[in-house]
C-alpha cells in the first residue's frame, strides 16, 4: 500500500504537499519515532503545525496525545466551515 516511505522521501517531497494543512502531534518521549524527526520535518515544512506533548510516548491512547489529536482534528474540520 506504499504507506511507508523511504528515509528522506517525505523531506524531499515537501514542496508537493506544502499547501496541505497539517498538524503533527509528537510525544516528547517517543522512542519509536523520535521527536527529532518531527523537528526536521517542521524545519522543512514550517507551515505544518507541530504539537509536542511533554512526557508522552508513541501511543495515540496516551491522554496528552489523544487530547492534541482531537484538537488537531477539530481545527482541520473547521477549515471546511
C-alpha atoms as an extended CHARMM CRD file, in Angstrom:
* protein
*
        81  EXT
         1         1  UNK       CA              0.0000000000        0.0000000000        0.0000000000  PROA      1               0.0000000000
         2         2  UNK       CA              3.0870000000        2.2370000000       -0.0470000000  PROA      2               0.0000000000
         3         3  UNK       CA              2.0690000000        3.5400000000        3.3890000000  PROA      3               0.0000000000
         4         4  UNK       CA              5.6850000000        3.8130000000        4.4350000000  PROA      4               0.0000000000
         5         5  UNK       CA              8.1960000000        5.9690000000        2.6060000000  PROA      5               0.0000000000
         6         6  UNK       CA             11.9680000000        5.9600000000        2.3690000000  PROA      6               0.0000000000
         7         7  UNK       CA             14.2130000000        7.6890000000        4.9060000000  PROA      7               0.0000000000
         8         8  UNK       CA             14.2220000000       11.1460000000        3.2930000000  PROA      8               0.0000000000
         9         9  UNK       CA             11.3290000000       10.7870000000        0.8630000000  PROA      9               0.0000000000
        10        10  UNK       CA              8.9190000000       12.9720000000        2.8370000000  PROA      10              0.0000000000
        11        11  UNK       CA             11.5190000000       15.6680000000        3.4730000000  PROA      11              0.0000000000
        12        12  UNK       CA             12.4430000000       15.7280000000       -0.2100000000  PROA      12              0.0000000000
        13        13  UNK       CA              8.7960000000       15.8370000000       -1.2930000000  PROA      13              0.0000000000
        14        14  UNK       CA              7.6000000000       18.6570000000        0.9760000000  PROA      14              0.0000000000
        15        15  UNK       CA              7.0960000000       21.0280000000       -1.9540000000  PROA      15              0.0000000000
        16        16  UNK       CA              4.3720000000       18.7300000000       -3.2750000000  PROA      16              0.0000000000
        17        17  UNK       CA              2.3760000000       18.8620000000       -0.0290000000  PROA      17              0.0000000000
        18        18  UNK       CA              3.3180000000       22.2730000000        1.3690000000  PROA      18              0.0000000000
        19        19  UNK       CA             -0.1610000000       23.7290000000        0.8140000000  PROA      19              0.0000000000
        20        20  UNK       CA             -1.9870000000       20.8680000000        2.5530000000  PROA      20              0.0000000000
        21        21  UNK       CA             -2.9910000000       21.8380000000        6.1030000000  PROA      21              0.0000000000
        22        22  UNK       CA             -1.2320000000       19.5720000000        8.5900000000  PROA      22              0.0000000000
        23        23  UNK       CA             -0.8630000000       19.1780000000       12.3390000000  PROA      23              0.0000000000
        24        24  UNK       CA              1.7900000000       16.7890000000       13.6220000000  PROA      24              0.0000000000
        25        25  UNK       CA              1.2930000000       15.5150000000       17.1590000000  PROA      25              0.0000000000
        26        26  UNK       CA              4.5310000000       14.1850000000       18.6340000000  PROA      26              0.0000000000
        27        27  UNK       CA              5.2750000000       12.6850000000       22.0180000000  PROA      27              0.0000000000
        28        28  UNK       CA              8.4460000000       14.0990000000       23.5730000000  PROA      28              0.0000000000
        29        29  UNK       CA              9.3560000000       10.6460000000       24.9350000000  PROA      29              0.0000000000
        30        30  UNK       CA              8.5260000000        8.7190000000       21.7410000000  PROA      30              0.0000000000
        31        31  UNK       CA             11.2400000000        6.0910000000       21.2900000000  PROA      31              0.0000000000
        32        32  UNK       CA              9.7530000000        4.6740000000       18.0550000000  PROA      32              0.0000000000
        33        33  UNK       CA              9.5810000000        7.9590000000       16.1380000000  PROA      33              0.0000000000
        34        34  UNK       CA             11.9780000000       10.2780000000       17.9940000000  PROA      34              0.0000000000
        35        35  UNK       CA             10.9250000000       13.9460000000       18.2890000000  PROA      35              0.0000000000
        36        36  UNK       CA             13.9730000000       14.9920000000       16.2730000000  PROA      36              0.0000000000
        37        37  UNK       CA             12.3520000000       13.6140000000       13.1370000000  PROA      37              0.0000000000
        38        38  UNK       CA              9.2930000000       15.8180000000       13.6920000000  PROA      38              0.0000000000
        39        39  UNK       CA             11.5490000000       18.8470000000       14.1930000000  PROA      39              0.0000000000
        40        40  UNK       CA             13.3970000000       18.0350000000       10.9530000000  PROA      40              0.0000000000
        41        41  UNK       CA             10.1030000000       17.8840000000        9.0720000000  PROA      41              0.0000000000
        42        42  UNK       CA              8.8660000000       21.1130000000       10.6630000000  PROA      42              0.0000000000
        43        43  UNK       CA             12.1110000000       22.8380000000        9.6700000000  PROA      43              0.0000000000
        44        44  UNK       CA             11.4630000000       21.9150000000        6.0270000000  PROA      44              0.0000000000
        45        45  UNK       CA              7.6940000000       22.4750000000        6.2970000000  PROA      45              0.0000000000
        46        46  UNK       CA              7.1630000000       25.4260000000        8.6710000000  PROA      46              0.0000000000
        47        47  UNK       CA              3.5150000000       25.6820000000        7.6040000000  PROA      47              0.0000000000
        48        48  UNK       CA              2.9140000000       22.3730000000        9.4050000000  PROA      48              0.0000000000
        49        49  UNK       CA              1.8080000000       22.9090000000       12.9830000000  PROA      49              0.0000000000
        50        50  UNK       CA              3.8820000000       20.8410000000       15.3720000000  PROA      50              0.0000000000
        51        51  UNK       CA              2.4190000000       19.9000000000       18.7440000000  PROA      51              0.0000000000
        52        52  UNK       CA              4.9940000000       18.3800000000       21.0840000000  PROA      52              0.0000000000
        53        53  UNK       CA              3.3520000000       16.5780000000       24.0080000000  PROA      53              0.0000000000
        54        54  UNK       CA              5.6420000000       16.6330000000       27.0420000000  PROA      54              0.0000000000
        55        55  UNK       CA              6.2600000000       13.2350000000       28.6230000000  PROA      55              0.0000000000
        56        56  UNK       CA              4.1730000000       11.3120000000       26.0840000000  PROA      56              0.0000000000
        57        57  UNK       CA              5.3770000000        8.3990000000       24.0150000000  PROA      57              0.0000000000
        58        58  UNK       CA              4.1460000000        6.8510000000       20.7830000000  PROA      58              0.0000000000
        59        59  UNK       CA              0.6310000000        5.7150000000       21.7120000000  PROA      59              0.0000000000
        60        60  UNK       CA             -2.3940000000        7.5940000000       20.4380000000  PROA      60              0.0000000000
        61        61  UNK       CA             -4.1300000000        6.3960000000       23.6030000000  PROA      61              0.0000000000
        62        62  UNK       CA             -1.8270000000        8.4520000000       25.8280000000  PROA      62              0.0000000000
        63        63  UNK       CA             -4.1130000000       11.1270000000       27.3800000000  PROA      63              0.0000000000
        64        64  UNK       CA             -1.9420000000       14.0460000000       26.2080000000  PROA      64              0.0000000000
        65        65  UNK       CA             -1.5540000000       12.6940000000       22.6790000000  PROA      65              0.0000000000
        66        66  UNK       CA             -5.2690000000       11.8760000000       22.4640000000  PROA      66              0.0000000000
        67        67  UNK       CA             -6.2170000000       15.3860000000       23.5600000000  PROA      67              0.0000000000
        68        68  UNK       CA             -3.9250000000       17.0150000000       20.9860000000  PROA      68              0.0000000000
        69        69  UNK       CA             -5.1730000000       14.6850000000       18.2240000000  PROA      69              0.0000000000
        70        70  UNK       CA             -8.7700000000       15.6650000000       18.9720000000  PROA      70              0.0000000000
        71        71  UNK       CA             -7.8510000000       19.3610000000       18.9460000000  PROA      71              0.0000000000
        72        72  UNK       CA             -5.9390000000       18.9260000000       15.6810000000  PROA      72              0.0000000000
        73        73  UNK       CA             -8.8220000000       17.0870000000       14.0560000000  PROA      73              0.0000000000
        74        74  UNK       CA            -11.2700000000       19.7530000000       15.1870000000  PROA      74              0.0000000000
        75        75  UNK       CA             -9.0310000000       22.5410000000       13.8320000000  PROA      75              0.0000000000
        76        76  UNK       CA             -8.7730000000       20.8380000000       10.4360000000  PROA      76              0.0000000000
        77        77  UNK       CA            -12.5160000000       20.1670000000       10.3470000000  PROA      77              0.0000000000
        78        78  UNK       CA            -13.1630000000       23.8900000000       10.8790000000  PROA      78              0.0000000000
        79        79  UNK       CA            -11.2560000000       24.6670000000        7.6710000000  PROA      79              0.0000000000
        80        80  UNK       CA            -14.2690000000       23.3720000000        5.7210000000  PROA      80              0.0000000000
        81        81  UNK       CA            -16.7910000000       25.5420000000        7.5550000000  PROA      81              0.0000000000
